[in-house]
Tab-separated table of C-alpha atoms and ligand atoms in Angstrom:
chain	number	residue	atom	x	y	z
A	1	UNK	CA	-62.272	-60.090	-11.524
A	2	UNK	CA	-65.392	-60.122	-9.281
A	3	UNK	CA	-65.353	-60.717	-5.439
A	4	UNK	CA	-67.149	-60.611	-2.603
A	5	UNK	CA	-65.691	-57.278	-0.543
A	6	UNK	CA	-66.800	-55.568	2.662
A	7	UNK	CA	-65.114	-52.385	3.809
A	8	UNK	CA	-66.566	-52.482	7.407
A	9	UNK	CA	-67.567	-54.711	9.862
A	10	UNK	CA	-70.458	-55.641	10.646
A	11	UNK	CA	-73.883	-57.949	9.483
A	12	UNK	CA	-74.186	-59.897	6.096
A	13	UNK	CA	-75.218	-56.597	4.179
A	14	UNK	CA	-72.004	-55.282	4.097
A	15	UNK	CA	-70.859	-57.901	2.070
A	16	UNK	CA	-70.268	-56.147	-1.266
A	17	UNK	CA	-69.850	-57.952	-4.938
A	18	UNK	CA	-67.534	-56.258	-6.357
A	19	UNK	CA	-64.926	-55.294	-9.285
A	20	UNK	CA	-61.500	-55.646	-8.097
A	21	UNK	CA	-57.723	-56.029	-9.616
A	22	UNK	CA	-56.611	-59.521	-9.522
A	23	UNK	CA	-54.444	-60.784	-7.584
A	24	UNK	CA	-50.361	-60.445	-8.486
A	25	UNK	CA	-48.483	-63.217	-7.726
A	26	UNK	CA	-45.013	-64.202	-6.125
A	27	UNK	CA	-42.818	-66.535	-7.683
A	28	UNK	CA	-43.939	-69.492	-5.518
A	29	UNK	CA	-47.519	-68.502	-5.545
A	30	UNK	CA	-50.307	-69.979	-7.892
A	31	UNK	CA	-53.368	-68.635	-9.119
A	32	UNK	CA	-56.561	-70.705	-8.619
A	33	UNK	CA	-59.609	-69.584	-10.897
A	34	UNK	CA	-61.919	-70.904	-8.424
A	35	UNK	CA	-65.440	-72.600	-9.310
A	36	UNK	CA	-66.846	-72.698	-5.368
A	37	UNK	CA	-66.263	-71.322	-2.005
A	38	UNK	CA	-67.138	-72.970	0.941
A	39	UNK	CA	-68.909	-70.806	3.734
A	40	UNK	CA	-67.373	-71.547	7.482
A	41	UNK	CA	-68.394	-70.048	10.780
A	42	UNK	CA	-65.226	-67.839	10.807
A	43	UNK	CA	-66.296	-65.730	8.060
A	44	UNK	CA	-68.758	-64.782	10.316
A	45	UNK	CA	-66.751	-63.781	12.769
A	46	UNK	CA	-64.351	-62.201	10.775
A	47	UNK	CA	-67.061	-60.092	8.740
A	48	UNK	CA	-68.572	-59.003	11.825
A	49	UNK	CA	-65.207	-58.003	13.632
A	50	UNK	CA	-65.369	-60.584	16.730
A	51	UNK	CA	-61.931	-61.148	15.314
A	52	UNK	CA	-61.078	-57.814	13.935
A	53	UNK	CA	-57.336	-57.647	15.565
A	54	UNK	CA	-55.402	-56.821	12.991
A	55	UNK	CA	-58.048	-57.047	9.832
A	56	UNK	CA	-57.148	-54.905	7.181
A	57	UNK	CA	-60.222	-53.403	5.035
A	58	UNK	CA	-61.730	-54.176	2.512
A	59	UNK	CA	-61.113	-57.445	2.745
A	60	UNK	CA	-62.527	-60.840	0.688
A	61	UNK	CA	-63.469	-63.489	2.971
A	62	UNK	CA	-63.478	-67.133	2.867
A	63	UNK	CA	-60.967	-70.006	3.665
A	64	UNK	CA	-62.081	-73.112	1.131
A	65	UNK	CA	-62.823	-72.920	-2.357
A	66	UNK	CA	-61.554	-75.497	-5.172
A	67	UNK	CA	-61.115	-74.543	-9.007
A	68	UNK	CA	-58.531	-74.779	-11.591
A	69	UNK	CA	-55.163	-73.606	-11.855
A	70	UNK	CA	-55.336	-70.096	-14.132
A	71	UNK	CA	-51.672	-69.216	-13.472
A	72	UNK	CA	-48.428	-69.988	-11.706
A	73	UNK	CA	-45.329	-68.489	-10.275
A	74	UNK	CA	-41.736	-68.497	-11.733
A	75	UNK	CA	-40.619	-70.891	-9.088
A	76	UNK	CA	-43.612	-73.081	-8.952
A	77	UNK	CA	-43.312	-76.933	-9.758
A	78	UNK	CA	-44.586	-79.868	-10.664
A	79	UNK	CA	-47.965	-78.004	-10.461
A	80	UNK	CA	-49.340	-76.837	-13.938
A	81	UNK	CA	-52.492	-74.363	-15.338
A	82	UNK	CA	-55.467	-76.625	-15.503
A	83	UNK	CA	-54.950	-79.082	-12.534
A	84	UNK	CA	-58.067	-79.051	-10.984
A	85	UNK	CA	-57.332	-77.954	-7.016
A	86	UNK	CA	-58.684	-77.232	-4.048
A	87	UNK	CA	-57.530	-74.865	-1.221
A	88	UNK	CA	-55.553	-75.739	1.780
A	89	UNK	CA	-56.857	-73.417	4.005
A	90	UNK	CA	-54.071	-72.614	6.596
A	91	UNK	CA	-51.173	-70.685	5.698
A	92	UNK	CA	-47.897	-70.356	7.587
A	93	UNK	CA	-44.140	-69.734	6.988
A	94	UNK	CA	-43.171	-72.989	5.712
A	95	UNK	CA	-39.388	-72.599	7.027
A	96	UNK	CA	-39.478	-73.053	11.107
A	97	UNK	CA	-39.363	-75.831	12.668
A	98	UNK	CA	-43.015	-76.145	13.331
A	99	UNK	CA	-43.580	-76.249	9.262
A	100	UNK	CA	-40.715	-78.251	8.766
A	101	UNK	CA	-41.726	-80.818	10.918
A	102	UNK	CA	-45.732	-81.266	9.710
A	103	UNK	CA	-47.201	-79.146	12.423
A	104	UNK	CA	-47.500	-76.136	10.095
A	105	UNK	CA	-50.844	-74.660	12.217
A	106	UNK	CA	-48.531	-74.235	15.283
A	107	UNK	CA	-46.205	-71.646	13.618
A	108	UNK	CA	-45.982	-68.709	14.829
A	109	UNK	CA	-47.077	-67.097	11.460
A	110	UNK	CA	-49.959	-69.228	11.345
A	111	UNK	CA	-53.322	-67.831	9.734
A	112	UNK	CA	-56.650	-68.983	7.947
A	113	UNK	CA	-56.775	-67.436	4.733
A	114	UNK	CA	-60.012	-65.084	4.145
A	115	UNK	CA	-58.922	-63.947	7.448
A	116	UNK	CA	-55.985	-61.613	7.375
A	117	UNK	CA	-55.275	-61.791	2.945
A	118	UNK	CA	-58.016	-62.036	0.594
A	119	UNK	CA	-59.977	-65.291	0.312
A	120	UNK	CA	-61.710	-67.272	-1.502
A	121	UNK	CA	-65.292	-65.412	-1.943
A	122	UNK	CA	-64.137	-64.545	-5.517
A	123	UNK	CA	-63.324	-65.469	-8.798
A	124	UNK	CA	-59.641	-65.752	-8.381
A	125	UNK	CA	-57.508	-65.988	-5.372
A	126	UNK	CA	-53.226	-66.115	-4.784
A	127	UNK	CA	-52.509	-68.785	-2.548
A	128	UNK	CA	-48.748	-70.389	-2.179
A	129	UNK	CA	-48.270	-73.277	-3.996
A	130	UNK	CA	-47.813	-75.097	-0.904
A	131	UNK	CA	-51.718	-74.342	-0.449
A	132	UNK	CA	-53.725	-76.418	-2.966
A	133	UNK	CA	-54.140	-80.212	-3.653
A	134	UNK	CA	-55.533	-81.800	-6.031
A	135	UNK	CA	-59.171	-82.466	-6.094
A	136	UNK	CA	-59.479	-86.746	-5.109
A	137	UNK	CA	-61.147	-88.478	-7.966
A	138	UNK	CA	-64.771	-88.448	-8.388
A	139	UNK	CA	-65.481	-84.991	-6.792
A	140	UNK	CA	-66.661	-82.114	-8.150
A	141	UNK	CA	-65.744	-78.682	-7.299
A	142	UNK	CA	-68.533	-77.998	-5.104
A	143	UNK	CA	-67.985	-81.279	-3.207
A	144	UNK	CA	-64.408	-80.678	-2.747
A	145	UNK	CA	-65.011	-77.037	-1.593
A	146	UNK	CA	-66.750	-78.382	1.247
A	147	UNK	CA	-64.100	-80.740	2.546
A	148	UNK	CA	-60.716	-78.770	3.942
A	149	UNK	CA	-61.689	-76.915	7.131
A	150	UNK	CA	-64.475	-78.559	8.966
A	151	UNK	CA	-63.187	-82.130	7.865
A	152	UNK	CA	-59.205	-81.117	8.636
A	153	UNK	CA	-60.680	-79.662	12.220
A	154	UNK	CA	-62.598	-82.850	12.769
A	155	UNK	CA	-59.786	-85.038	11.829
A	156	UNK	CA	-57.564	-82.892	14.192
A	157	UNK	CA	-60.429	-82.879	17.126
A	158	UNK	CA	-60.974	-86.331	17.060
A	159	UNK	CA	-57.903	-88.006	15.894
A	160	UNK	CA	-54.956	-86.438	16.817
A	161	UNK	CA	-56.203	-85.047	20.035
A	162	UNK	CA	-58.696	-87.348	21.516
A	163	UNK	CA	-57.275	-90.361	19.748
A	164	UNK	CA	-60.857	-92.211	19.621
A	165	UNK	CA	-60.840	-95.542	19.731
A	166	UNK	CA	-63.334	-98.301	18.103
A	167	UNK	CA	-66.189	-99.252	20.449
A	168	UNK	CA	-65.406	-95.178	22.770
A	169	UNK	CA	-68.858	-93.702	22.285
A	170	UNK	CA	-68.280	-89.701	21.149
A	171	UNK	CA	-71.156	-87.176	21.892
A	172	UNK	CA	-70.776	-84.509	18.732
A	173	UNK	CA	-73.036	-81.544	19.349
A	174	UNK	CA	-74.380	-79.667	16.211
A	175	UNK	CA	-74.945	-82.268	13.521
A	176	UNK	CA	-76.378	-79.743	11.283
A	177	UNK	CA	-72.864	-77.682	11.444
A	178	UNK	CA	-70.715	-78.011	8.851
A	179	UNK	CA	-67.938	-79.160	11.548
A	180	UNK	CA	-70.482	-81.482	12.941
A	181	UNK	CA	-71.471	-83.373	9.996
A	182	UNK	CA	-68.003	-84.032	9.761
A	183	UNK	CA	-67.533	-84.901	12.898
A	184	UNK	CA	-70.098	-87.321	12.887
A	185	UNK	CA	-68.242	-89.131	9.699
A	186	UNK	CA	-64.713	-89.159	11.727
A	187	UNK	CA	-65.744	-90.869	14.824
A	188	UNK	CA	-67.560	-93.892	12.820
A	189	UNK	CA	-64.414	-93.586	10.439
A	190	UNK	CA	-62.252	-94.413	13.874
A	191	UNK	CA	-64.975	-97.034	14.619
A	192	UNK	CA	-66.552	-94.853	17.169
A	193	UNK	CA	-70.564	-95.279	18.712
A	194	UNK	CA	-72.145	-91.789	17.549
A	195	UNK	CA	-74.617	-89.495	19.922
A	196	UNK	CA	-75.258	-86.361	17.966
A	197	UNK	CA	-77.789	-83.231	18.835
A	198	UNK	CA	-79.430	-80.854	16.843
A	199	UNK	CA	-82.117	-78.980	16.916
A	200	UNK	CA	-84.785	-80.397	14.095
A	201	UNK	CA	-86.144	-83.806	13.583
A	202	UNK	CA	-85.174	-83.538	9.924
A	203	UNK	CA	-81.720	-82.801	10.731
A	204	UNK	CA	-81.486	-85.552	13.587
A	205	UNK	CA	-82.906	-87.771	10.218
A	206	UNK	CA	-80.126	-86.359	7.931
A	207	UNK	CA	-77.561	-87.273	10.835
A	208	UNK	CA	-78.379	-90.423	11.248
A	209	UNK	CA	-77.977	-91.031	7.383
A	210	UNK	CA	-74.723	-90.295	8.094
A	211	UNK	CA	-74.286	-92.573	10.206
A	212	UNK	CA	-75.208	-91.035	13.846
A	213	UNK	CA	-76.421	-94.334	15.901
A	214	UNK	CA	-78.326	-91.854	18.625
A	215	UNK	CA	-80.060	-88.668	18.028
A	216	UNK	CA	-80.708	-85.784	20.941
A	217	UNK	CA	-83.011	-83.052	19.567
A	218	UNK	CA	-81.404	-80.598	22.453
A	219	UNK	CA	-84.766	-78.100	21.742
A	220	UNK	CA	-86.928	-81.046	23.568
A	221	UNK	CA	-84.811	-82.756	25.851
A	222	UNK	CA	-82.349	-82.247	28.176
A	223	UNK	CA	-79.008	-83.769	26.692
A	224	UNK	CA	-77.294	-84.323	29.563
A	225	UNK	CA	-80.055	-86.442	30.878
A	226	UNK	CA	-80.186	-88.206	27.670
A	227	UNK	CA	-76.640	-89.012	27.209
A	228	UNK	CA	-76.659	-90.482	30.383
A	229	UNK	CA	-79.677	-92.498	29.745
A	230	UNK	CA	-78.098	-93.970	26.204
A	231	UNK	CA	-75.093	-94.895	28.068
A	232	UNK	CA	-76.936	-96.434	31.293
A	233	UNK	CA	-75.682	-93.622	33.066
A	234	UNK	CA	-71.682	-94.677	32.087
A	235	UNK	CA	-71.163	-91.172	30.023
A	236	UNK	CA	-69.202	-90.945	26.940
A	237	UNK	CA	-65.343	-91.015	25.968
A	238	UNK	CA	-64.936	-87.725	23.810
A	239	UNK	CA	-67.219	-85.113	23.435
A	240	UNK	CA	-66.928	-82.414	19.903
A	241	UNK	CA	-67.390	-79.350	21.360
A	242	UNK	CA	-67.762	-75.925	19.647
A	243	UNK	CA	-70.757	-74.025	20.903
A	244	UNK	CA	-69.444	-73.052	23.999
A	245	UNK	CA	-71.303	-71.879	27.238
A	246	UNK	CA	-73.678	-73.793	28.792
A	247	UNK	CA	-73.017	-76.577	26.278
A	248	UNK	CA	-69.327	-76.864	27.296
A	249	UNK	CA	-69.784	-76.583	31.023
A	250	UNK	CA	-72.433	-79.238	31.433
A	251	UNK	CA	-70.159	-81.744	28.504
A	252	UNK	CA	-67.478	-81.749	31.679
A	253	UNK	CA	-70.386	-83.783	33.616
A	254	UNK	CA	-71.510	-86.224	30.587
A	255	UNK	CA	-67.064	-87.610	30.240
A	256	UNK	CA	-66.723	-91.328	31.729
A	257	UNK	CA	-63.450	-91.498	33.801
A	258	UNK	CA	-60.026	-90.778	30.974
A	259	UNK	CA	-62.641	-88.870	29.274
A	260	UNK	CA	-61.868	-86.181	26.528
A	261	UNK	CA	-63.569	-82.572	25.316
A	262	UNK	CA	-62.075	-81.482	22.493
A	263	UNK	CA	-63.072	-78.066	21.591
A	264	UNK	CA	-62.785	-75.830	18.388
A	265	UNK	CA	-65.078	-72.973	18.693
A	266	UNK	CA	-67.907	-71.012	20.552
A	267	UNK	CA	-70.680	-70.276	18.582
A	268	UNK	CA	-72.548	-68.839	21.457
A	269	UNK	CA	-70.597	-67.941	24.218
A	270	UNK	CA	-67.212	-67.804	25.030
A	271	UNK	CA	-67.276	-67.551	29.181
A	272	UNK	CA	-68.108	-70.730	31.246
A	273	UNK	CA	-67.545	-72.327	34.072
A	274	UNK	CA	-66.050	-75.401	34.646
A	275	UNK	CA	-66.592	-77.842	37.900
A	276	UNK	CA	-63.190	-79.216	38.312
A	277	UNK	CA	-64.495	-82.024	40.421
A	278	UNK	CA	-65.487	-83.435	37.339
A	279	UNK	CA	-62.197	-82.989	35.508
A	280	UNK	CA	-59.553	-84.549	38.681
A	281	UNK	CA	-61.815	-87.055	40.046
A	282	UNK	CA	-62.140	-88.499	36.443
A	283	UNK	CA	-58.982	-88.327	35.176
A	284	UNK	CA	-60.665	-85.974	32.539
A	285	UNK	CA	-58.793	-84.178	29.379
A	286	UNK	CA	-59.875	-81.014	27.702
A	287	UNK	CA	-57.968	-80.040	24.301
A	288	UNK	CA	-58.211	-76.630	22.211
A	289	UNK	CA	-58.057	-77.016	19.002
A	290	UNK	CA	-57.556	-74.503	15.604
A	291	UNK	CA	-57.909	-76.189	12.569
A	292	UNK	CA	-54.539	-78.721	11.780
A	293	UNK	CA	-51.582	-78.998	9.956
A	294	UNK	CA	-51.711	-80.258	5.512
A	295	UNK	CA	-50.036	-83.344	6.502
A	296	UNK	CA	-53.187	-83.798	8.647
A	297	UNK	CA	-55.431	-82.718	5.281
A	298	UNK	CA	-53.769	-84.708	3.216
A	299	UNK	CA	-54.443	-87.458	4.922
A	300	UNK	CA	-58.303	-87.153	5.451
A	301	UNK	CA	-58.744	-86.490	1.702
A	302	UNK	CA	-57.797	-90.034	1.087
A	303	UNK	CA	-61.067	-91.289	2.351
A	304	UNK	CA	-62.725	-89.108	-0.224
A	305	UNK	CA	-63.712	-89.970	-4.090
A	306	UNK	CA	-63.588	-92.762	-6.048
A	307	UNK	CA	-59.994	-94.253	-4.414
A	308	UNK	CA	-61.038	-94.007	-0.949
A	309	UNK	CA	-61.158	-97.689	0.610
A	310	UNK	CA	-64.757	-98.763	0.057
A	311	UNK	CA	-65.955	-99.716	3.452
A	312	UNK	CA	-64.088	-96.592	5.016
A	313	UNK	CA	-64.971	-93.832	3.181
A	314	UNK	CA	-65.930	-90.069	3.869
A	315	UNK	CA	-68.546	-87.695	2.304
A	316	UNK	CA	-68.991	-83.887	1.345
A	317	UNK	CA	-72.200	-82.976	3.355
A	318	UNK	CA	-73.772	-79.989	1.293
A	319	UNK	CA	-77.018	-77.914	2.233
A	320	UNK	CA	-77.733	-75.728	-0.210
A	321	UNK	CA	-75.370	-73.547	-3.259
A	322	UNK	CA	-76.120	-69.827	-3.602
A	323	UNK	CA	-74.266	-67.795	-6.442
A	324	UNK	CA	-71.456	-65.910	-5.268
A	325	UNK	CA	-73.073	-62.394	-5.598
A	326	UNK	CA	-75.478	-63.413	-3.079
A	327	UNK	CA	-73.150	-64.468	-0.087
A	328	UNK	CA	-75.204	-62.111	2.091
A	329	UNK	CA	-77.902	-64.339	1.565
A	330	UNK	CA	-75.581	-67.584	2.324
A	331	UNK	CA	-74.349	-66.067	5.238
A	332	UNK	CA	-77.561	-65.065	6.643
A	333	UNK	CA	-78.986	-68.840	5.815
A	334	UNK	CA	-76.029	-70.030	8.209
A	335	UNK	CA	-76.498	-67.687	10.598
A	336	UNK	CA	-80.297	-68.719	10.458
A	337	UNK	CA	-78.732	-72.559	11.554
A	338	UNK	CA	-81.143	-73.458	8.858
A	339	UNK	CA	-78.115	-75.636	6.988
A	340	UNK	CA	-77.524	-79.515	7.178
A	341	UNK	CA	-73.921	-79.467	6.373
A	342	UNK	CA	-71.999	-77.139	4.057
A	343	UNK	CA	-73.396	-74.008	2.421
A	344	UNK	CA	-71.868	-73.726	-0.961
A	345	UNK	CA	-71.264	-70.659	-3.780
A	346	UNK	CA	-71.053	-71.547	-7.195
A	347	UNK	CA	-68.875	-68.938	-9.086
B	401	ZN	ZN1	-43.608	-71.458	10.123
């Protein structure tokens, strides 16, 4: 089969389109013939070696994907060959107390597909049978591959951790990113008012189409001043953060009393300062968020496709399609922050 692999850490140029053997199956595994693979920022961290601990090379990256079950292990049921499925990106032991109580994302063995084992930048991927869900009715493979990681992340951040409430105000950083475009929609789903940021007018227009109530071009205006203006100096209840550095630091100052900041990553700087006076005097909470449970993904998927409640729908946001062989160009597109929403490779 064809797959993208890298043999050394580096830039997008290390990604090679190669012939590799099809993976063999264990009794509880399924082999999925992928039709689409979604890119995530995580793929860039893995390829560049930023997260190189315990990564053995060569590796096929990719956490998100959708396709058709091509083969099933001897103990697998009730799945069958031909089922249309999307990949659940979080892998865990499946047997510990945390896995059995729907907190598999906290399992000691938890890892994301495409970081320790071969992922979805390939014609076929092997995953445990527990790691495929049916594609919601009415969605094609590209749309299905654009959902799991970012919507699971946004759901875990805003619903599970920040417990966002109707009428609250959320500041969603980076509207154009996959996770930002998901965050806007999840915050709106819970009845929040959304302020969001991006680096171009075009992206801000799209953010409004997906539900943002107010937008800030962060290249032209200081988001702290703008948030104060837009909230009559009250600040926001929730900050959805994934950028890091100064953005994290300044975001603390725009939270109102009992405000919550949730972070799922740092695409710029890892190190920053926190003015602790804001944290105690305003009763703030800071949450770290990494992925979410399988059960949470099942929950979020109910809001997609033709079976979703008609007035409470989530939409996959696809920016651009690339063929699998052009994975390097696709990752360049993401690194240059040209996208609004997800970049998907057709396979
Ligand atoms: Zn476990």
